Structures are given as C-alpha cells and as structure tokens.
C-alpha cells in the first residue's frame, strides 16, 4: 500500500508516493497548479501531469491515502479537479488542504507553532493542531504580499527606473535589472556609431556624463517592458536583488532589509509576544543562504527553522492518517521524508 502527497504552488506542482515504511516510491514534477494564478484548466492539467509521473509503474488502486496541499485552493473548481483525479485511476478521495498547513508540516512534526511563506507571494499563520487559525497577509501582489518575491522584483524595477529617469547610472542593481528587462531589445540603427551606446546589455556602464536624456529614454523603455508582461513575472527579478546585495549595492541592501522587516511584522501579526513552538520558514525568498532569509532568521532568533520538502510533508501527513504510525515512528519518518535524514 502507498500514500500520496502533493505540494502545489504557483511555480511548481510536485507529487510524492510513499510506501508504509516511508520509502519514496514515485515522484512527479510539473509547472504551477495554483488555480488562482493560472486558471483552473491549466492548473489542474499541471497537477495531473505531476500525478501521472509519480504513479508511473504503480497500481493507483494501491494508494490508501492522499493529501494535496494547494495554494489558491479557494479558486479551485472542484468538478474540474475531480475529473482529472478520477482519470488517473486513483480510488482514494484526496484531502485538499491549503499550503499553510503543508508548509508548516514541512518544517516540523510539532502540532503547534507559526509558519511564514515567502515565495512569489507572502503569508503567515499561527498553527494549532496542524491547522491555521490566524492568518496575516497573503493578499496578493496588488494589495499585499509584503516582502515577497514579487515585492522584491517590483522594488528592484522601480529603483532602476527611478535612477535612470534622474539621469543616474545607478549601481549593480540597476545594471542587472536592465540586463534582465532590456537585453533582448535590438539596438537602434544609429547605435552602430561607437559614440552612441545601444540600449541593451552594458548600456549604463558605457554612458558618459552627457547621457541624461538617453537614460530617461531607457527608463521609459524599461517601464514599458515591465508593464507589458504579466505582473507576477516581476518576481523573476528577486534573485537580482540578492546578487546585487551580495556585491554591496546599497539600494539592494536597503530593499533586503525592508523586506525582512515587513516579513517579520507579518509574523508578529499572528504570533503573540509569548508565543511558543517553532517558526517554520518556507518559500524561495527564505530558502538557503539568501540575504532576505538570513535577515529574517536573525530577527526571529533560534525559534526559526527551515521548511523541508512540501510534497514529502503532504505524503507524511497522508501516511500518518492511513497507516496509523505511532508518534515515535511518525517523528522518525518526518525527518527522513521531509529532510532526507
């Protein structure tokens, strides 16, 4: 017998199959499956692709339990999802949960605590008995998601546009943003003159003191290019903030500091001053040794712990329910499935 766990977000859909001993038996990965971000048809199709890969070579009838952590679950059209699920041959009904509970379980086997997710968006919650009871932010790119990947990308693009509009060549961050947004802009015919820089890679470094008007034109072009794309694509600029901050760019460092402050303020909205339990940090902005994650961990102290594999956490939750693991076994398997220990 097996259990299935899924971690479905705006960027990726991941599925993991476990047997009763906690051994990984199948894995699948596909593009994002958040129905609020991608629409139901595309989202459900991507979830199905991840499921199909994880189940390859396994009889779906042997799956005894399934937990699906789904970002944007409130926008899901359940009949569309149910038709896809039935088409895989799975007989067990999935338990659909939000991404908050899955992210928390990815970091700890404890039932109580706090979770902060900062990926493309940002949200925090207080968790009791594995379920969110108080939530802060998660209000989307237009009205919320403070400190998120989108927030970082928008701040980076804004800083670059404003610097250029003032005739200021800016620093590392401005150059990186220009490379990202304008690199595929073909040079103008008059740019073949070596005295006239082309509006592509390395433009800022080539400009002289009399290029203020040209910089203003580049600022407008950057704005037009940024606004011609889906808004959430600005999140792709977030890694540039980390890179520029590592190289000492003061604007990037200020953005990093502000993002960390905003994220910790979001945590404070759901976690009382005397709150107990771990603070699980999840999402690409907080992962690894990136500067925002480091600044958040410094502010939150030793209670902050990283999240492990979300699909593994979902499968672990499904296994705990389907196989009735005792607490000691469940804790041991959590460390193995979520963190590979």
CSV table of C-alpha atoms in Angstrom, one decimal:
chain,number,residue,atom,x,y,z
A,1,UNK,CA,0.0,0.0,0.0
A,2,UNK,CA,1.0,3.6,-0.6
A,3,UNK,CA,0.2,7.1,0.2
A,4,UNK,CA,0.4,10.2,-2.0
A,5,UNK,CA,1.4,13.7,-1.1
A,6,UNK,CA,1.3,16.8,-3.3
A,7,UNK,CA,2.7,20.3,-2.8
A,8,UNK,CA,1.1,22.6,-5.4
A,9,UNK,CA,2.0,26.2,-5.8
A,10,UNK,CA,2.2,29.0,-8.4
A,11,UNK,CA,5.6,27.9,-9.7
A,12,UNK,CA,5.5,24.1,-9.5
A,13,UNK,CA,3.4,21.1,-8.8
A,14,UNK,CA,5.2,18.2,-7.0
A,15,UNK,CA,3.8,14.7,-6.1
A,16,UNK,CA,5.5,12.1,-3.9
A,17,UNK,CA,4.5,8.5,-3.4
A,18,UNK,CA,5.4,6.7,-0.2
A,19,UNK,CA,5.1,3.1,1.0
A,20,UNK,CA,4.1,2.1,4.5
A,21,UNK,CA,7.8,2.1,5.6
A,22,UNK,CA,8.2,5.7,4.5
A,23,UNK,CA,10.3,4.8,1.4
A,24,UNK,CA,9.9,7.0,-1.6
A,25,UNK,CA,8.3,5.0,-4.4
A,26,UNK,CA,7.5,7.7,-7.0
A,27,UNK,CA,7.9,11.3,-7.8
A,28,UNK,CA,6.5,13.7,-10.3
A,29,UNK,CA,7.0,17.4,-11.1
A,30,UNK,CA,5.2,19.8,-13.4
A,31,UNK,CA,4.5,23.5,-13.8
A,32,UNK,CA,2.5,25.6,-11.3
A,33,UNK,CA,-1.0,24.4,-10.3
A,34,UNK,CA,-2.4,27.3,-8.4
A,35,UNK,CA,-5.8,27.9,-9.9
A,36,UNK,CA,-5.9,31.5,-8.8
A,37,UNK,CA,-2.7,32.2,-10.7
A,38,UNK,CA,-3.1,30.0,-13.8
A,39,UNK,CA,-6.8,29.3,-14.2
A,40,UNK,CA,-8.5,26.0,-13.4
A,41,UNK,CA,-7.9,24.3,-16.8
A,42,UNK,CA,-4.1,24.9,-16.9
A,43,UNK,CA,-3.6,24.4,-13.1
A,44,UNK,CA,-5.5,21.1,-13.0
A,45,UNK,CA,-3.7,19.9,-16.1
A,46,UNK,CA,-0.3,20.5,-14.5
A,47,UNK,CA,-1.4,18.8,-11.3
A,48,UNK,CA,-2.4,15.8,-13.4
A,49,UNK,CA,1.0,15.7,-15.1
A,50,UNK,CA,2.8,15.6,-11.7
A,51,UNK,CA,0.4,12.9,-10.5
A,52,UNK,CA,0.9,10.8,-13.6
A,53,UNK,CA,4.7,10.9,-13.2
A,54,UNK,CA,4.6,9.9,-9.5
A,55,UNK,CA,2.2,7.0,-10.2
A,56,UNK,CA,4.1,5.6,-13.2
A,57,UNK,CA,4.6,1.9,-12.7
A,58,UNK,CA,2.3,1.7,-9.6
A,59,UNK,CA,-1.3,0.5,-9.5
A,60,UNK,CA,-3.3,3.5,-8.4
A,61,UNK,CA,-5.7,1.2,-6.6
A,62,UNK,CA,-3.0,0.5,-4.1
A,63,UNK,CA,-2.9,4.2,-2.9
A,64,UNK,CA,-4.6,4.2,0.5
A,65,UNK,CA,-4.4,7.9,1.3
A,66,UNK,CA,-3.7,11.3,-0.3
A,67,UNK,CA,-3.1,14.8,0.9
A,68,UNK,CA,-2.9,17.6,-1.6
A,69,UNK,CA,-1.6,21.0,-0.4
A,70,UNK,CA,-2.9,23.5,-2.8
A,71,UNK,CA,-2.1,27.2,-3.0
A,72,UNK,CA,-5.1,29.2,-4.3
A,73,UNK,CA,-7.5,26.4,-3.2
A,74,UNK,CA,-10.3,28.8,-2.8
A,75,UNK,CA,-10.4,29.4,-6.6
A,76,UNK,CA,-10.4,25.7,-7.4
A,77,UNK,CA,-13.4,24.4,-9.5
A,78,UNK,CA,-13.8,21.1,-7.7
A,79,UNK,CA,-15.6,19.3,-10.6
A,80,UNK,CA,-12.6,20.0,-12.9
A,81,UNK,CA,-10.2,18.7,-10.3
A,82,UNK,CA,-12.3,15.6,-9.6
A,83,UNK,CA,-12.5,14.6,-13.3
A,84,UNK,CA,-8.7,14.8,-13.5
A,85,UNK,CA,-8.3,12.8,-10.3
A,86,UNK,CA,-10.6,10.0,-11.5
A,87,UNK,CA,-8.8,9.8,-14.8
A,88,UNK,CA,-5.6,8.8,-13.0
A,89,UNK,CA,-7.3,5.7,-11.7
A,90,UNK,CA,-7.0,6.7,-8.0
A,91,UNK,CA,-9.8,5.4,-5.9
A,92,UNK,CA,-9.0,7.2,-2.7
A,93,UNK,CA,-10.5,10.6,-2.2
A,94,UNK,CA,-7.9,13.3,-1.7
A,95,UNK,CA,-7.8,15.5,1.3
A,96,UNK,CA,-7.3,19.0,0.0
A,97,UNK,CA,-5.6,21.5,2.3
A,98,UNK,CA,-4.1,24.9,2.0
A,99,UNK,CA,-0.5,25.5,1.5
A,100,UNK,CA,0.0,26.9,5.1
A,101,UNK,CA,-0.5,23.6,6.9
A,102,UNK,CA,1.7,21.8,4.4
A,103,UNK,CA,4.5,24.3,4.7
A,104,UNK,CA,4.4,24.1,8.5
A,105,UNK,CA,4.5,20.3,8.4
A,106,UNK,CA,7.4,20.5,6.0
A,107,UNK,CA,9.5,22.1,8.8
A,108,UNK,CA,8.4,20.3,12.0
A,109,UNK,CA,6.4,17.3,13.3
A,110,UNK,CA,5.1,19.5,16.1
A,111,UNK,CA,1.3,20.3,16.0
A,112,UNK,CA,1.6,24.0,17.1
A,113,UNK,CA,3.6,27.0,16.0
A,114,UNK,CA,3.9,29.5,13.3
A,115,UNK,CA,4.6,29.4,9.5
A,116,UNK,CA,5.9,32.2,7.2
A,117,UNK,CA,5.9,31.6,3.5
A,118,UNK,CA,7.7,34.0,1.2
A,119,UNK,CA,7.8,32.9,-2.4
A,120,UNK,CA,6.1,34.8,-5.3
A,121,UNK,CA,3.7,35.9,-2.6
A,122,UNK,CA,3.9,36.1,1.2
A,123,UNK,CA,1.7,34.9,4.0
A,124,UNK,CA,2.0,33.9,7.7
A,125,UNK,CA,-0.2,31.9,10.0
A,126,UNK,CA,-0.5,30.6,13.6
A,127,UNK,CA,-0.9,26.8,13.5
A,128,UNK,CA,-2.8,24.8,16.1
A,129,UNK,CA,-3.2,21.1,15.7
A,130,UNK,CA,-1.7,21.3,12.3
A,131,UNK,CA,-4.3,23.8,11.0
A,132,UNK,CA,-4.0,27.6,10.5
A,133,UNK,CA,-6.2,29.5,13.0
A,134,UNK,CA,-4.9,33.1,12.4
A,135,UNK,CA,-3.6,34.4,9.1
A,136,UNK,CA,-1.8,37.6,8.0
A,137,UNK,CA,-1.2,39.0,4.5
A,138,UNK,CA,-1.5,36.6,1.6
A,139,UNK,CA,-3.5,39.5,0.0
A,140,UNK,CA,-2.0,39.3,-3.5
A,141,UNK,CA,0.5,41.2,-5.5
A,142,UNK,CA,-1.6,44.3,-5.8
A,143,UNK,CA,-2.7,44.8,-2.2
A,144,UNK,CA,-0.3,42.7,-0.1
A,145,UNK,CA,2.4,40.1,-0.2
A,146,UNK,CA,4.8,42.4,1.6
A,147,UNK,CA,8.4,41.2,1.3
A,148,UNK,CA,7.6,38.5,-1.2
A,149,UNK,CA,9.5,37.7,-4.4
A,150,UNK,CA,7.1,39.9,-6.4
A,151,UNK,CA,7.6,42.7,-3.9
A,152,UNK,CA,11.4,42.4,-4.2
A,153,UNK,CA,11.2,42.3,-8.0
A,154,UNK,CA,8.9,45.3,-8.2
A,155,UNK,CA,11.1,47.3,-5.8
A,156,UNK,CA,14.1,46.4,-8.0
A,157,UNK,CA,12.5,47.5,-11.2
A,158,UNK,CA,11.2,50.7,-9.5
A,159,UNK,CA,14.6,51.6,-8.2
A,160,UNK,CA,16.2,51.1,-11.6
A,161,UNK,CA,13.6,53.1,-13.4
A,162,UNK,CA,13.8,56.0,-11.0
A,163,UNK,CA,17.6,56.1,-11.1
A,164,UNK,CA,17.6,56.2,-14.8
A,165,UNK,CA,14.8,58.8,-15.0
A,166,UNK,CA,17.0,61.1,-12.9
A,167,UNK,CA,19.9,60.6,-15.3
A,168,UNK,CA,21.7,58.5,-12.7
A,169,UNK,CA,23.6,55.4,-13.9
A,170,UNK,CA,22.8,53.7,-10.7
A,171,UNK,CA,24.8,50.7,-9.4
A,172,UNK,CA,24.8,46.9,-9.7
A,173,UNK,CA,21.1,46.5,-9.2
A,174,UNK,CA,20.2,48.9,-12.0
A,175,UNK,CA,22.6,47.2,-14.4
A,176,UNK,CA,21.2,43.8,-13.5
A,177,UNK,CA,17.6,44.9,-13.9
A,178,UNK,CA,18.4,46.5,-17.3
A,179,UNK,CA,20.1,43.3,-18.4
A,180,UNK,CA,17.0,41.3,-17.4
A,181,UNK,CA,14.4,43.6,-18.9
A,182,UNK,CA,16.1,45.2,-21.9
A,183,UNK,CA,18.7,42.6,-23.0
A,184,UNK,CA,16.6,41.4,-25.9
A,185,UNK,CA,15.9,44.9,-27.2
A,186,UNK,CA,17.5,45.2,-30.7
A,187,UNK,CA,19.9,48.1,-31.0
A,188,UNK,CA,18.7,51.1,-32.9
A,189,UNK,CA,20.2,51.7,-36.3
A,190,UNK,CA,22.0,54.9,-35.1
A,191,UNK,CA,23.7,52.8,-32.3
A,192,UNK,CA,26.2,51.4,-34.8
A,193,UNK,CA,28.2,54.6,-34.2
A,194,UNK,CA,30.7,53.7,-31.4
A,195,UNK,CA,29.9,57.1,-29.9
A,196,UNK,CA,26.3,56.2,-29.4
A,197,UNK,CA,25.5,53.4,-26.9
A,198,UNK,CA,22.9,50.8,-27.7
A,199,UNK,CA,20.0,50.2,-25.2
A,200,UNK,CA,20.9,46.7,-24.3
A,201,UNK,CA,23.5,44.9,-22.2
A,202,UNK,CA,26.0,47.0,-20.5
A,203,UNK,CA,24.4,50.3,-21.6
A,204,UNK,CA,24.8,52.1,-18.2
A,205,UNK,CA,28.5,51.3,-18.0
A,206,UNK,CA,29.0,52.8,-21.5
A,207,UNK,CA,27.2,56.1,-20.9
A,208,UNK,CA,29.0,59.3,-20.4
A,209,UNK,CA,28.1,62.3,-18.3
A,210,UNK,CA,26.0,63.9,-21.1
A,211,UNK,CA,23.7,60.9,-21.4
A,212,UNK,CA,20.9,62.1,-19.1
A,213,UNK,CA,18.4,62.3,-21.9
A,214,UNK,CA,19.3,58.8,-23.1
A,215,UNK,CA,19.0,57.4,-19.6
A,216,UNK,CA,15.5,58.9,-19.3
A,217,UNK,CA,14.5,57.2,-22.6
A,218,UNK,CA,15.9,53.9,-21.2
A,219,UNK,CA,13.8,54.4,-18.0
A,220,UNK,CA,10.7,54.8,-20.1
A,221,UNK,CA,11.6,51.7,-22.2
A,222,UNK,CA,12.2,49.7,-19.0
A,223,UNK,CA,8.8,50.8,-17.7
A,224,UNK,CA,7.1,49.9,-20.9
A,225,UNK,CA,8.8,46.5,-21.0
A,226,UNK,CA,7.9,45.7,-17.3
A,227,UNK,CA,4.3,46.7,-17.8
A,228,UNK,CA,3.9,44.7,-21.0
A,229,UNK,CA,4.4,41.5,-19.1
A,230,UNK,CA,2.1,39.7,-16.6
A,231,UNK,CA,2.7,41.5,-13.3
A,232,UNK,CA,3.8,38.4,-11.4
A,233,UNK,CA,6.8,38.0,-13.8
A,234,UNK,CA,8.5,40.8,-11.8
A,235,UNK,CA,9.1,38.1,-9.2
A,236,UNK,CA,11.9,36.8,-11.5
A,237,UNK,CA,13.9,39.9,-10.6
A,238,UNK,CA,14.0,38.9,-6.9
A,239,UNK,CA,17.3,36.9,-7.3
A,240,UNK,CA,18.9,40.0,-8.8
A,241,UNK,CA,18.3,41.8,-5.5
A,242,UNK,CA,20.1,39.1,-3.6
A,243,UNK,CA,23.0,39.2,-6.1
A,244,UNK,CA,23.4,42.9,-6.0
A,245,UNK,CA,23.2,43.0,-2.2
A,246,UNK,CA,25.9,40.4,-2.1
A,247,UNK,CA,28.0,42.7,-4.2
A,248,UNK,CA,27.5,45.6,-1.9
A,249,UNK,CA,24.9,47.6,-3.8
A,250,UNK,CA,23.4,49.9,-1.1
A,251,UNK,CA,19.9,50.1,-2.8
A,252,UNK,CA,19.7,46.3,-2.9
A,253,UNK,CA,20.8,46.0,0.7
A,254,UNK,CA,18.1,48.5,1.7
A,255,UNK,CA,15.5,46.5,-0.2
A,256,UNK,CA,16.6,43.3,1.5
A,257,UNK,CA,16.4,45.0,5.0
A,258,UNK,CA,13.0,46.4,4.3
A,259,UNK,CA,11.7,43.0,3.0
A,260,UNK,CA,13.0,41.2,6.1
A,261,UNK,CA,11.3,43.8,8.4
A,262,UNK,CA,8.0,43.5,6.6
A,263,UNK,CA,8.0,39.7,6.7
A,264,UNK,CA,8.8,39.8,10.5
A,265,UNK,CA,6.0,42.3,11.0
A,266,UNK,CA,3.7,39.8,9.2
A,267,UNK,CA,4.8,37.1,11.6
A,268,UNK,CA,4.1,39.4,14.6
A,269,UNK,CA,0.5,39.8,13.4
A,270,UNK,CA,-0.2,36.1,14.1
A,271,UNK,CA,2.3,35.2,16.8
A,272,UNK,CA,1.9,36.7,20.3
A,273,UNK,CA,5.0,38.0,22.1
A,274,UNK,CA,4.9,35.0,24.4
A,275,UNK,CA,4.2,32.6,21.5
A,276,UNK,CA,5.7,29.1,21.6
A,277,UNK,CA,6.5,26.5,19.1
A,278,UNK,CA,8.8,26.7,16.0
A,279,UNK,CA,8.5,29.4,13.3
A,280,UNK,CA,8.8,27.5,10.0
A,281,UNK,CA,10.2,29.5,7.1
A,282,UNK,CA,9.2,28.3,3.7
A,283,UNK,CA,9.3,29.6,0.1
A,284,UNK,CA,12.1,30.6,-2.3
A,285,UNK,CA,12.8,34.0,-0.8
A,286,UNK,CA,13.5,32.4,2.6
A,287,UNK,CA,15.3,29.3,1.4
A,288,UNK,CA,19.0,28.6,1.6
A,289,UNK,CA,21.5,31.3,2.4
A,290,UNK,CA,19.8,34.1,0.6
A,291,UNK,CA,20.1,37.6,2.2
A,292,UNK,CA,16.4,38.0,3.0
A,293,UNK,CA,16.2,34.6,4.7
A,294,UNK,CA,19.3,35.4,6.7
A,295,UNK,CA,18.0,38.7,7.8
A,296,UNK,CA,14.6,37.2,8.8
A,297,UNK,CA,16.3,34.4,10.8
A,298,UNK,CA,18.5,37.0,12.6
A,299,UNK,CA,15.4,38.9,13.6
A,300,UNK,CA,13.3,35.9,14.6
A,301,UNK,CA,16.1,34.1,16.5
A,302,UNK,CA,16.6,30.5,17.3
A,303,UNK,CA,12.9,29.6,17.0
A,304,UNK,CA,13.0,29.9,13.2
A,305,UNK,CA,13.5,26.6,11.4
A,306,UNK,CA,13.6,25.9,7.6
A,307,UNK,CA,11.0,24.0,5.8
A,308,UNK,CA,11.9,20.8,4.1
A,309,UNK,CA,10.1,19.1,1.2
A,310,UNK,CA,6.5,20.1,1.0
A,311,UNK,CA,5.5,17.1,-1.1
A,312,UNK,CA,7.2,14.9,1.4
A,313,UNK,CA,5.3,16.7,4.3
A,314,UNK,CA,2.0,16.1,2.5
A,315,UNK,CA,2.8,12.4,2.0
A,316,UNK,CA,3.9,12.2,5.6
A,317,UNK,CA,0.5,13.6,6.7
A,318,UNK,CA,-1.3,11.1,4.5
A,319,UNK,CA,0.8,8.2,5.8
A,320,UNK,CA,0.2,9.2,9.4
A,321,UNK,CA,-3.6,9.1,8.7
A,322,UNK,CA,-3.6,5.9,6.5
A,323,UNK,CA,-1.0,3.8,8.3
A,324,UNK,CA,-1.5,4.9,11.9
A,325,UNK,CA,2.2,5.5,12.6
A,326,UNK,CA,2.9,5.8,16.4
A,327,UNK,CA,4.4,9.2,17.5
A,328,UNK,CA,8.0,7.9,17.6
A,329,UNK,CA,7.7,6.3,14.1
A,330,UNK,CA,6.0,9.4,12.8
A,331,UNK,CA,8.7,11.7,14.1
A,332,UNK,CA,11.5,9.5,12.7
A,333,UNK,CA,9.8,9.3,9.3
A,334,UNK,CA,9.2,13.0,9.2
A,335,UNK,CA,12.9,13.7,9.5
A,336,UNK,CA,13.5,11.2,6.7
A,337,UNK,CA,10.8,12.2,4.3
A,338,UNK,CA,10.9,16.0,4.8
A,339,UNK,CA,14.6,16.4,5.2
A,340,UNK,CA,16.2,13.2,3.9
A,341,UNK,CA,17.9,12.5,7.2
